[in-house]
């Protein structure tokens, strides 16, 4: 909490003071008092300040996640060190800049829009407690309790159903629609007793992570379910994170859906952007800001509807070392804007960002999802994967009209990695596992990390351009030698759209990290 913007409030004098902490954690009054106190009560006070003040000791608020520390001292005044044990600290997360939305915020809001809404809860009924291991994936398969054989419905809202007291265990969830009729089941996703037909439960219809609220669909669109001449089944996959190895915890968490038979104008879809879950996408230790890019190239987006798609919400996700996440849009190789950006990402508070205005993506556009990781506290390679100590880089985009494209992600190609580790480190590039190659580098310092970083940013990539059934789209090219594997990464250039605060003309305490 050094080099931080601080607002002090004296409950005796009922006065505020715009302050900051220096590198030595000392609280110092700011020369420019930019906060204005609007009103005060016995249990709260209200202040106002410009989002950006161009004061080098003030924080410039941005879209995305903002972390707050609330500190209180009772019976002690004139504390000058924020590390003093007399402070009682609590960390909070929030979005200071909230975009406009036309979505209702209550259950009554949903029912006022739809007179035919049903509430469906899909949750675990497993008789077994949450395993006392760090990472567990629980799968819950349920039949939708209404006539999906003859009629199509729209899901207009989805939200988590978390067992009270277990909020710390449920890290994230995904909801899949099953192509086949599957028997109902609850249990570990890796249990050999899991129904074989559950492999057909591959069409992602929702994703949620710790800290998020409901998923609202715009008034003109809904997620379709039913009408295919068969019963519809959904599978909820829960990622339990239990680092303290608690025993005997019973959980009935899951998802709840608001479903209507009054169909909206458009069918909506969800698409997964970012990095493939693979040890190819791994991060060396002791890195302050290691960026990795996941590509959704024009060869894949050409499968979108001719009129394009409208992205109305975005949900970005990484694990413990993720610090910054964003997705940018390119047309004809030139950057034209961002889909979503979070400069202060936290795995402990994640959220679905409603996009207003919506982002229009046309066939042939390229989407690049970037995740920046901080591994300075790790002495070993952080592998790409599913575990909480592994890393991932995902952006779930919610959009309409629906298309067949469900996954559009990349990984540095195995060919690129094998060539690098073989030529630079003398490893067996033909038979060694990718993870063993990473672990075979004992010292990433002395320019080794910089050299490898360059390889990641110029080397070829493997692509996942997948339909909801898991099949790849046909790779359309005049060159028969080209395909989704080991393909050249897109050639991209920054555009003139970027509107950012000039840190030299308009300084902020955000920039102090550059002087540490």
XYZ file of C-alpha atoms in Angstrom:
516
model
C 0.000 0.000 0.000
C 2.888 2.354 -0.575
C 2.524 4.936 -3.366
C -1.256 4.871 -2.939
C -3.988 7.480 -3.064
C -5.553 7.917 0.398
C -8.660 9.720 1.630
C -8.571 10.374 5.392
C -11.720 11.048 7.436
C -11.605 12.280 11.035
C -14.823 11.145 12.719
C -14.320 13.604 15.591
C -13.693 16.711 13.529
C -15.958 15.412 10.718
C -13.309 16.512 8.221
C -11.711 14.871 5.201
C -8.149 15.173 3.955
C -6.859 14.208 0.503
C -3.620 12.296 1.199
C -1.228 9.714 -0.203
C 1.350 7.205 0.997
C 4.970 7.502 -0.071
C 7.402 4.641 -0.701
C 8.008 4.330 3.030
C 4.263 3.836 3.719
C 3.984 7.239 5.434
C 0.632 9.044 5.114
C 1.181 12.582 3.802
C -1.400 15.334 3.094
C -1.707 16.096 -0.614
C -0.730 19.603 -1.723
C -3.842 19.665 -3.912
C -7.050 18.894 -1.993
C -9.248 17.475 -4.745
C -12.011 15.784 -2.720
C -15.184 17.680 -1.839
C -17.267 16.536 1.111
C -20.955 16.596 0.169
C -22.552 15.376 3.400
C -21.774 13.448 6.544
C -23.788 11.335 8.945
C -22.984 9.412 12.087
C -22.266 6.185 10.199
C -21.152 7.395 6.754
C -19.976 10.316 4.674
C -20.237 11.194 0.970
C -17.476 12.789 -1.107
C -16.979 13.810 -4.721
C -13.879 14.003 -6.891
C -13.109 14.094 -10.589
C -12.184 10.693 -11.970
C -8.925 12.118 -13.322
C -7.401 15.179 -11.651
C -3.951 15.350 -13.320
C -2.470 15.390 -9.803
C 0.527 13.058 -9.550
C -0.630 12.040 -6.047
C -4.189 11.142 -7.112
C -5.414 7.899 -8.612
C -6.809 8.138 -12.157
C -9.893 5.930 -12.183
C -10.275 3.615 -15.165
C -12.847 1.152 -16.444
C -12.552 -2.305 -14.971
C -11.681 -3.459 -11.472
C -10.547 -1.037 -8.772
C -9.146 -2.297 -5.458
C -9.881 -0.403 -2.253
C -8.488 -0.787 1.232
C -10.712 0.427 4.036
C -8.667 1.199 7.153
C -10.052 2.251 10.527
C -8.446 3.013 13.880
C -10.502 3.306 17.052
C -9.129 5.424 19.885
C -5.968 6.309 17.986
C -5.403 9.526 16.053
C -2.557 10.956 14.046
C -1.311 7.573 12.813
C 1.279 8.295 10.128
C 2.288 4.802 8.929
C -0.260 2.724 7.025
C 1.512 -0.431 8.278
C 0.775 0.440 11.919
C -0.934 -2.512 13.630
C -3.494 -0.114 15.114
C -5.156 0.056 11.699
C -7.928 -2.449 10.982
C -7.776 -3.245 7.272
C -10.315 -4.703 4.868
C -9.884 -5.079 1.114
C -12.799 -4.282 -1.199
C -13.250 -4.493 -4.963
C -15.535 -2.500 -7.201
C -16.153 -0.732 -10.483
C -16.038 3.039 -10.080
C -16.840 3.678 -13.750
C -19.984 1.740 -14.612
C -21.284 1.789 -18.166
C -24.973 2.473 -18.878
C -27.269 -0.513 -19.142
C -30.938 -1.071 -19.842
C -31.036 -4.262 -17.809
C -33.229 -4.761 -14.722
C -31.354 -5.255 -11.474
C -33.990 -7.227 -9.564
C -36.110 -10.321 -9.984
C -39.117 -8.020 -10.246
C -37.420 -6.376 -13.218
C -37.264 -9.700 -15.030
C -40.884 -10.551 -14.313
C -41.994 -7.127 -15.500
C -40.345 -7.785 -18.868
C -41.522 -11.381 -19.223
C -44.933 -12.612 -18.097
C -43.950 -16.215 -18.801
C -40.737 -16.578 -16.792
C -39.864 -19.837 -15.045
C -37.089 -20.152 -12.468
C -35.015 -23.318 -12.911
C -32.296 -24.302 -10.409
C -29.618 -26.826 -11.384
C -27.541 -27.659 -8.320
C -25.572 -30.476 -6.740
C -27.233 -33.192 -4.677
C -24.057 -35.185 -4.146
C -24.060 -37.053 -0.810
C -20.302 -36.610 -0.560
C -18.528 -33.557 0.887
C -16.222 -31.333 -1.140
C -12.906 -33.249 -1.382
C -10.144 -32.001 0.911
C -7.788 -31.352 -2.011
C -6.862 -28.014 -3.521
C -8.607 -28.357 -6.912
C -11.757 -30.335 -7.706
C -14.157 -30.180 -10.640
C -17.724 -31.268 -9.848
C -20.207 -32.015 -12.660
C -23.997 -31.825 -12.285
C -26.216 -33.083 -15.132
C -29.932 -32.276 -15.063
C -32.893 -32.493 -17.409
C -34.642 -29.171 -17.974
C -38.045 -29.459 -16.228
C -40.229 -28.207 -19.082
C -41.234 -29.334 -22.565
C -38.110 -28.835 -24.653
C -39.151 -31.553 -27.110
C -41.750 -29.502 -28.959
C -41.021 -25.912 -27.988
C -38.107 -23.461 -28.021
C -37.477 -21.225 -25.030
C -35.166 -18.312 -24.319
C -32.995 -18.031 -21.234
C -33.071 -14.323 -20.347
C -31.060 -14.311 -17.139
C -28.666 -16.632 -15.325
C -27.003 -16.337 -11.939
C -25.026 -18.429 -9.464
C -26.718 -20.438 -6.744
C -24.082 -20.651 -4.002
C -24.528 -22.536 -0.744
C -24.292 -19.895 2.032
C -20.926 -20.108 3.750
C -19.220 -21.792 0.788
C -18.482 -18.650 -1.203
C -14.765 -19.122 -0.550
C -14.781 -22.617 -2.102
C -16.690 -22.028 -5.350
C -14.082 -20.413 -7.591
C -15.863 -20.527 -10.947
C -18.530 -22.432 -12.878
C -19.374 -23.223 -16.481
C -22.728 -24.344 -17.870
C -22.917 -26.653 -20.889
C -25.831 -27.710 -23.074
C -25.837 -31.424 -23.973
C -26.416 -32.571 -27.561
C -27.612 -36.016 -26.443
C -30.106 -37.134 -23.824
C -28.005 -37.988 -20.761
C -28.936 -39.568 -17.462
C -28.995 -37.188 -14.518
C -25.847 -37.368 -12.404
C -23.720 -35.541 -9.815
C -20.103 -36.263 -8.995
C -16.450 -35.628 -9.733
C -15.986 -34.707 -13.396
C -13.149 -37.249 -13.641
C -15.129 -40.093 -12.065
C -15.132 -43.141 -14.391
C -18.816 -43.609 -13.439
C -19.701 -40.339 -15.136
C -22.173 -41.085 -17.985
C -20.389 -41.680 -21.288
C -22.896 -39.531 -23.147
C -21.835 -36.579 -20.992
C -19.124 -35.998 -23.602
C -21.904 -34.426 -25.663
C -22.258 -31.713 -22.989
C -19.814 -29.403 -24.737
C -21.820 -26.349 -25.813
C -20.983 -23.530 -23.347
C -24.003 -21.379 -22.521
C -22.744 -19.566 -19.416
C -19.675 -18.954 -17.300
C -19.333 -17.413 -13.851
C -16.431 -16.640 -11.538
C -16.056 -15.625 -7.904
C -17.466 -12.162 -7.234
C -19.759 -11.909 -10.233
C -23.469 -11.191 -10.248
C -26.258 -12.168 -12.647
C -25.945 -12.478 -16.416
C -28.656 -10.367 -18.081
C -29.543 -10.640 -21.755
C -30.600 -7.528 -23.691
C -34.309 -7.077 -24.332
C -33.960 -8.106 -27.966
C -32.063 -11.388 -27.428
C -32.181 -14.609 -25.427
C -30.221 -17.841 -25.254
C -32.208 -20.553 -27.104
C -32.937 -23.935 -25.579
C -35.272 -26.691 -26.787
C -37.310 -27.189 -29.941
C -35.095 -29.941 -31.366
C -37.440 -32.879 -30.846
C -35.689 -34.134 -27.711
C -35.365 -33.445 -24.015
C -32.695 -30.870 -23.177
C -30.068 -31.547 -20.527
C -27.560 -29.113 -19.049
C -24.323 -29.773 -17.191
C -22.964 -27.403 -14.563
C -19.218 -27.743 -13.935
C -18.054 -26.311 -10.600
C -14.408 -25.568 -9.851
C -13.839 -25.900 -6.113
C -10.725 -24.188 -4.785
C -9.869 -25.589 -1.352
C -6.265 -24.528 -0.592
C -6.749 -24.967 3.162
C -7.944 -28.562 2.583
C -11.146 -28.222 4.602
C -12.853 -31.544 5.346
C -16.521 -32.466 5.524
C -17.913 -29.404 3.735
C -21.267 -30.192 2.106
C -22.206 -28.115 -0.930
C -25.360 -27.750 -3.014
C -24.195 -24.918 -5.263
C -25.126 -24.612 -8.908
C -26.839 -22.255 -11.339
C -30.304 -20.797 -11.653
C -31.945 -19.846 -14.928
C -34.823 -17.535 -15.823
C -36.560 -19.090 -18.835
C -39.401 -17.746 -20.990
C -41.497 -19.111 -23.819
C -41.997 -15.588 -25.171
C -39.170 -15.602 -27.682
C -37.171 -12.471 -28.328
C -36.036 -11.230 -31.739
C -32.562 -12.798 -31.760
C -30.944 -15.986 -30.549
C -27.837 -15.169 -28.496
C -24.577 -17.100 -28.226
C -21.390 -17.234 -26.167
C -17.862 -17.519 -27.556
C -14.599 -18.336 -25.802
C -11.550 -16.240 -26.723
C -7.986 -16.299 -25.405
C -5.371 -18.991 -24.838
C -5.829 -22.738 -25.237
C -5.586 -24.582 -21.899
C -2.138 -26.009 -22.534
C 1.313 -26.166 -20.964
C 2.521 -24.543 -24.190
C 1.138 -21.295 -22.747
C 3.367 -21.121 -19.673
C 5.040 -18.273 -17.797
C 8.655 -18.262 -16.525
C 9.229 -17.424 -12.847
C 10.146 -14.000 -11.456
C 8.397 -11.975 -14.173
C 6.889 -8.588 -13.317
C 4.673 -8.207 -16.406
C 4.697 -11.205 -18.749
C 2.148 -10.699 -21.535
C 0.686 -13.499 -23.640
C -1.651 -13.070 -26.610
C -4.464 -15.385 -27.660
C -5.572 -14.950 -31.272
C -8.949 -15.288 -32.953
C -7.862 -14.657 -36.563
C -9.795 -13.655 -39.648
C -9.704 -17.250 -40.929
C -11.998 -18.175 -38.019
C -14.210 -15.077 -37.790
C -15.098 -15.424 -41.469
C -17.524 -18.076 -40.195
C -19.566 -15.400 -38.386
C -22.917 -14.250 -39.833
C -22.638 -11.974 -42.846
C -24.129 -9.038 -40.932
C -21.654 -9.519 -38.070
C -22.330 -10.018 -34.374
C -23.080 -7.607 -31.517
C -21.119 -8.255 -28.308
C -23.228 -7.070 -25.367
C -21.184 -8.474 -22.470
C -17.676 -9.712 -21.731
C -16.306 -11.809 -18.895
C -12.524 -12.086 -18.566
C -10.859 -14.741 -16.453
C -7.370 -15.687 -15.294
C -5.947 -17.274 -12.155
C -3.715 -16.072 -9.321
C -0.920 -14.344 -11.268
C -3.193 -12.498 -13.738
C -2.920 -8.702 -13.414
C -4.209 -7.129 -16.655
C -6.620 -8.571 -19.237
C -8.083 -7.147 -22.417
C -9.365 -8.026 -25.882
C -8.676 -5.767 -28.870
C -10.375 -5.708 -32.261
C -8.520 -5.472 -35.580
C -9.908 -4.956 -39.078
C -7.691 -5.400 -42.119
C -4.784 -5.748 -39.683
C -5.345 -2.340 -38.030
C -6.554 -1.947 -34.454
C -9.933 -0.206 -34.330
C -10.816 -0.547 -30.642
C -11.075 -2.640 -27.513
C -13.846 -5.085 -26.715
C -13.138 -4.931 -22.985
C -10.172 -3.988 -20.799
C -9.324 -4.462 -17.125
C -6.055 -2.829 -16.060
C -6.428 -3.931 -12.425
C -7.699 -7.485 -12.667
C -8.064 -9.520 -9.480
C -8.876 -13.256 -9.353
C -10.673 -12.571 -6.068
C -13.334 -10.313 -7.602
C -14.463 -10.956 -11.141
C -17.378 -9.522 -13.026
C -19.382 -9.622 -16.211
C -18.958 -6.291 -18.002
C -22.033 -5.088 -19.874
C -20.838 -3.311 -23.033
C -22.611 -0.091 -23.973
C -22.423 0.634 -26.785
C -22.224 -2.929 -28.007
C -19.183 -3.956 -30.038
C -19.872 -4.969 -33.646
C -17.529 -7.663 -34.992
C -17.615 -8.407 -38.712
C -16.531 -11.542 -40.582
C -12.792 -11.307 -41.234
C -12.016 -9.227 -38.124
C -9.268 -10.387 -35.764
C -9.700 -10.450 -31.974
C -6.608 -10.557 -29.747
C -6.951 -11.349 -26.044
C -3.981 -10.312 -23.902
C -3.224 -11.388 -20.344
C -0.379 -9.941 -18.279
C 1.006 -12.072 -15.440
C 3.123 -11.309 -12.370
C 5.175 -14.332 -11.250
C 7.715 -12.528 -9.056
C 6.661 -14.642 -6.066
C 7.146 -17.924 -7.905
C 10.389 -19.829 -8.277
C 9.101 -22.349 -10.837
C 7.374 -22.142 -14.203
C 3.633 -21.444 -14.048
C 1.993 -23.802 -16.523
C -1.106 -23.143 -18.554
C -3.880 -25.417 -17.306
C -6.982 -25.876 -15.176
C -5.588 -25.919 -11.623
C -5.773 -22.777 -9.507
C -1.959 -22.559 -9.402
C -1.861 -23.004 -13.187
C -2.772 -20.083 -15.426
C -5.359 -19.400 -18.067
C -6.434 -16.459 -20.204
C -10.084 -16.405 -21.247
C -12.655 -13.888 -22.396
C -16.211 -15.187 -22.655
C -18.096 -12.866 -24.976
C -21.900 -12.824 -25.013
C -23.371 -11.752 -28.333
C -26.170 -11.989 -30.903
C -27.169 -13.218 -33.430
C -25.815 -16.668 -32.570
C -23.227 -18.306 -34.824
C -21.628 -21.737 -35.040
C -18.290 -20.431 -33.714
C -17.934 -21.324 -30.041
C -14.166 -21.436 -29.389
C -11.555 -19.212 -31.035
C -8.252 -19.557 -29.130
C -4.572 -20.115 -29.756
C -1.342 -21.421 -28.251
C 2.271 -21.006 -29.243
C 2.838 -23.933 -31.606
C 4.581 -27.072 -30.383
C 6.880 -26.838 -33.416
C 8.021 -23.370 -32.350
C 8.651 -24.485 -28.766
C 10.488 -27.670 -29.722
C 12.735 -25.770 -32.120
C 13.555 -23.157 -29.465
C 14.289 -25.556 -26.593
C 16.304 -27.812 -28.898
C 18.432 -25.107 -30.519
C 18.857 -22.817 -27.509
C 19.011 -25.300 -24.622
C 20.123 -28.519 -26.314
C 17.028 -30.499 -25.368
C 15.510 -33.439 -27.210
C 12.943 -31.552 -29.257
C 11.309 -34.699 -30.620
C 10.395 -36.802 -27.584
C 10.401 -34.564 -24.489
C 7.123 -33.281 -23.086
C 6.566 -29.544 -23.384
C 6.311 -29.259 -19.588
C 9.642 -31.067 -19.150
C 11.269 -28.645 -21.580
C 10.059 -25.658 -19.560
C 11.258 -27.259 -16.333
C 14.574 -28.069 -17.997
C 15.498 -24.372 -18.039
C 17.103 -23.886 -14.633
C 17.925 -20.197 -15.006
C 15.572 -17.776 -16.782
C 17.723 -14.718 -15.990
C 20.570 -13.102 -17.950
C 18.392 -12.415 -20.973
C 16.997 -15.945 -21.355
C 13.494 -14.725 -20.470
C 13.743 -11.801 -22.931
C 14.887 -14.112 -25.693
C 12.025 -16.526 -25.040
C 9.523 -13.655 -24.822
C 10.506 -12.645 -28.347
C 9.971 -16.224 -29.547
C 6.446 -16.176 -28.086
C 5.623 -12.960 -29.905
C 6.874 -13.901 -33.371
C 6.517 -17.702 -33.484
C 3.731 -19.635 -35.175
C 0.593 -20.668 -33.296
C -1.826 -23.577 -33.060
C -5.474 -22.574 -33.389
C -8.731 -23.859 -31.951
C -11.551 -22.681 -34.229
C -14.319 -24.937 -32.988
C -18.033 -25.532 -33.357
C -20.253 -26.349 -30.381
C -19.800 -30.076 -31.038
C -16.034 -29.726 -30.676
C -15.310 -30.128 -34.384
C -12.946 -27.734 -36.155
C -14.099 -25.499 -38.947
C -12.584 -26.149 -42.345
C -9.429 -24.107 -42.875
C -10.026 -22.244 -46.119
C -6.843 -21.406 -47.994
C -5.483 -21.602 -51.507
C -2.333 -23.121 -50.034
C -3.056 -26.782 -49.111
C -0.036 -26.801 -46.796
C -1.686 -24.330 -44.418
C -4.004 -25.300 -41.583
C -4.951 -24.577 -37.988
C -1.672 -26.047 -36.684
C 1.609 -24.147 -36.838
C 0.000 -21.233 -38.668
C 1.602 -17.815 -38.944
C 0.222 -15.382 -36.395
C -1.755 -12.416 -37.788
C 0.165 -9.311 -38.842
C -1.336 -6.505 -36.783
C -0.800 -2.768 -36.372
C -2.011 -0.244 -33.810
C -4.621 2.218 -34.970
C -5.325 5.870 -34.234
C -8.478 5.164 -32.190
C -6.622 4.981 -28.878
C -7.663 7.674 -26.395
C -5.506 7.473 -23.301
C -4.388 9.753 -20.532
C -0.950 11.167 -21.355
C 1.005 10.401 -18.183
C 3.372 13.308 -18.796
C 0.701 15.935 -19.458
C -1.768 14.469 -16.944
C 0.130 12.549 -14.219
C -1.448 10.187 -11.677
C -0.277 8.007 -8.817
C -0.895 5.033 -11.153
C 2.383 5.954 -12.852
C 4.505 5.673 -9.705
C 5.163 2.008 -10.446
C 7.460 3.189 -13.235
C 9.771 4.822 -10.682
C 10.116 1.894 -8.272
